């Protein structure tokens, strides 16, 4: 978990013990219905987005959650915010590194409070 995610947020509430975020898939895009387009675990280099699709359950508003993105074990960026979605559902997040996706091994980690919910590795292939 990135150090920046460890700082308390005003109005934050702790996640209930049964709250969960569950990984579904990675994809290059999302269609109008919110479904993944071109899912996979290996993608071409470029400045496109990588989407992470997931479901969640039992998460009340104002629980802090974090998504952190790494390339070759070096933190690239991410965000910690207070949960503002419904208590249960399905959704996605995305990330574009400042320099675009260069070839290498990447990982996204998702936390609920300080509890790791999932980590998913993917590869960006050259050319």
Short mmCIF file of C-alpha atoms in Angstrom, two decimals:
data_model
loop_
_atom_site.label_atom_id
_atom_site.label_comp_id
_atom_site.label_asym_id
_atom_site.label_seq_id
_atom_site.Cartn_x
_atom_site.Cartn_y
_atom_site.Cartn_z
CA UNK A 1 0.00 0.00 0.00
CA UNK A 2 1.46 3.37 -0.92
CA UNK A 3 2.43 5.56 2.01
CA UNK A 4 0.07 8.31 0.84
CA UNK A 5 -2.88 5.95 1.38
CA UNK A 6 -2.04 5.53 5.06
CA UNK A 7 -2.94 9.11 5.97
CA UNK A 8 -6.41 9.38 7.54
CA UNK A 9 -9.12 11.07 5.48
CA UNK A 10 -11.66 13.36 7.16
CA UNK A 11 -15.10 11.69 7.48
CA UNK A 12 -13.64 8.21 6.86
CA UNK A 13 -15.34 5.21 8.45
CA UNK A 14 -13.73 1.78 8.87
CA UNK A 15 -14.81 -0.95 6.45
CA UNK A 16 -17.12 -3.62 7.88
CA UNK A 17 -15.48 -7.03 8.31
CA UNK A 18 -17.63 -8.54 5.54
CA UNK A 19 -17.05 -5.75 2.99
CA UNK A 20 -15.35 -6.97 -0.20
CA UNK A 21 -14.03 -5.81 -3.56
CA UNK A 22 -13.66 -8.76 -5.95
CA UNK A 23 -11.55 -8.67 -9.14
CA UNK A 24 -13.27 -9.59 -12.42
CA UNK A 25 -10.99 -8.76 -15.37
CA UNK A 26 -8.62 -6.30 -17.03
CA UNK A 27 -9.55 -4.74 -20.38
CA UNK A 28 -8.55 -2.08 -22.90
CA UNK A 29 -11.94 -0.42 -23.03
CA UNK A 30 -15.51 -0.40 -21.75
CA UNK A 31 -18.67 -0.51 -23.87
CA UNK A 32 -21.80 1.61 -23.45
CA UNK A 33 -23.32 -1.01 -21.13
CA UNK A 34 -20.27 -0.93 -18.84
CA UNK A 35 -18.84 -4.27 -20.00
CA UNK A 36 -15.15 -4.98 -20.69
CA UNK A 37 -13.87 -4.69 -24.27
CA UNK A 38 -10.71 -6.59 -25.27
CA UNK A 39 -10.08 -8.27 -21.90
CA UNK A 40 -6.70 -9.85 -21.24
CA UNK A 41 -3.55 -9.95 -19.17
CA UNK A 42 -1.12 -8.75 -21.86
CA UNK A 43 -1.49 -5.51 -23.80
CA UNK A 44 0.51 -3.48 -26.33
CA UNK A 45 2.55 -0.46 -25.26
CA UNK A 46 0.95 2.97 -25.67
CA UNK A 47 -0.94 5.78 -24.02
CA UNK A 48 -4.24 3.94 -23.75
CA UNK A 49 -6.10 3.15 -20.55
CA UNK A 50 -6.10 -0.18 -18.76
CA UNK A 51 -9.43 -0.82 -17.06
CA UNK A 52 -9.90 -2.99 -13.97
CA UNK A 53 -13.40 -4.43 -13.57
CA UNK A 54 -14.64 -5.60 -10.19
CA UNK A 55 -17.69 -6.27 -8.07
CA UNK A 56 -18.20 -5.18 -4.48
CA UNK A 57 -20.48 -5.91 -1.58
CA UNK A 58 -21.14 -4.55 1.88
CA UNK A 59 -19.30 -1.25 1.50
CA UNK A 60 -21.03 1.76 3.07
CA UNK A 61 -20.30 5.31 2.02
CA UNK A 62 -17.14 7.02 3.34
CA UNK A 63 -14.99 3.90 3.64
CA UNK A 64 -11.51 4.74 2.31
CA UNK A 65 -10.35 2.68 -0.64
CA UNK A 66 -7.19 2.79 -2.70
CA UNK A 67 -6.04 1.69 -6.13
CA UNK A 68 -2.26 1.68 -6.58
CA UNK A 69 -0.44 0.99 -9.87
CA UNK A 70 3.12 -0.30 -10.22
CA UNK A 71 5.55 -0.98 -13.07
CA UNK A 72 8.38 -3.38 -12.31
CA UNK A 73 7.63 -2.90 -8.57
CA UNK A 74 7.93 0.92 -8.76
CA UNK A 75 4.86 2.93 -7.71
CA UNK A 76 3.40 4.90 -10.64
CA UNK A 77 0.33 6.43 -9.09
CA UNK A 78 -3.17 5.80 -7.91
CA UNK A 79 -5.73 7.30 -5.61
CA UNK A 80 -7.24 7.00 -2.15
CA UNK A 81 -10.78 8.30 -1.84
CA UNK A 82 -13.88 7.79 0.25
CA UNK A 83 -16.34 5.24 -1.13
CA UNK A 84 -19.29 7.02 -2.77
CA UNK A 85 -20.91 4.20 -4.75
CA UNK A 86 -23.78 1.92 -3.71
CA UNK A 87 -23.31 -0.70 -0.98
CA UNK A 88 -23.06 -3.46 -3.62
CA UNK A 89 -22.53 -3.47 -7.37
CA UNK A 90 -20.16 -3.75 -10.29
CA UNK A 91 -17.82 -1.15 -11.73
CA UNK A 92 -14.39 -0.31 -13.03
CA UNK A 93 -11.45 2.02 -12.62
CA UNK A 94 -8.67 2.88 -15.06
CA UNK A 95 -5.20 4.32 -15.08
CA UNK A 96 -2.84 5.85 -17.65
CA UNK A 97 0.76 6.32 -16.47
CA UNK A 98 2.19 9.80 -17.10
CA UNK A 99 4.55 8.35 -19.75
CA UNK A 100 1.99 5.88 -21.12
CA UNK A 101 2.31 2.13 -20.80
CA UNK A 102 5.88 1.14 -21.63
CA UNK A 103 6.93 -2.51 -21.92
CA UNK A 104 7.24 -4.22 -18.55
CA UNK A 105 5.45 -6.03 -15.76
CA UNK A 106 2.65 -4.09 -14.10
CA UNK A 107 0.48 -4.63 -11.07
CA UNK A 108 -2.64 -2.97 -9.71
CA UNK A 109 -3.48 -3.33 -6.02
CA UNK A 110 -6.87 -2.47 -4.53
CA UNK A 111 -7.37 -1.87 -0.82
CA UNK A 112 -10.43 -1.32 1.33
CA UNK A 113 -9.20 0.66 4.30
CA UNK A 114 -5.78 -0.96 4.81
CA UNK A 115 -6.96 -4.46 3.79
CA UNK A 116 -5.69 -5.72 0.45
CA UNK A 117 -8.68 -6.84 -1.62
CA UNK A 118 -6.79 -8.01 -4.68
CA UNK A 119 -3.64 -7.55 -6.69
CA UNK A 120 -3.52 -8.29 -10.37
CA UNK A 121 -0.43 -8.47 -12.55
CA UNK A 122 -0.40 -7.77 -16.27
CA UNK A 123 2.20 -7.37 -19.00
CA UNK A 124 2.78 -4.60 -21.49
CA UNK A 125 4.55 -6.08 -24.50
CA UNK A 126 6.93 -4.23 -26.80
CA UNK A 127 5.64 -3.06 -30.18
#
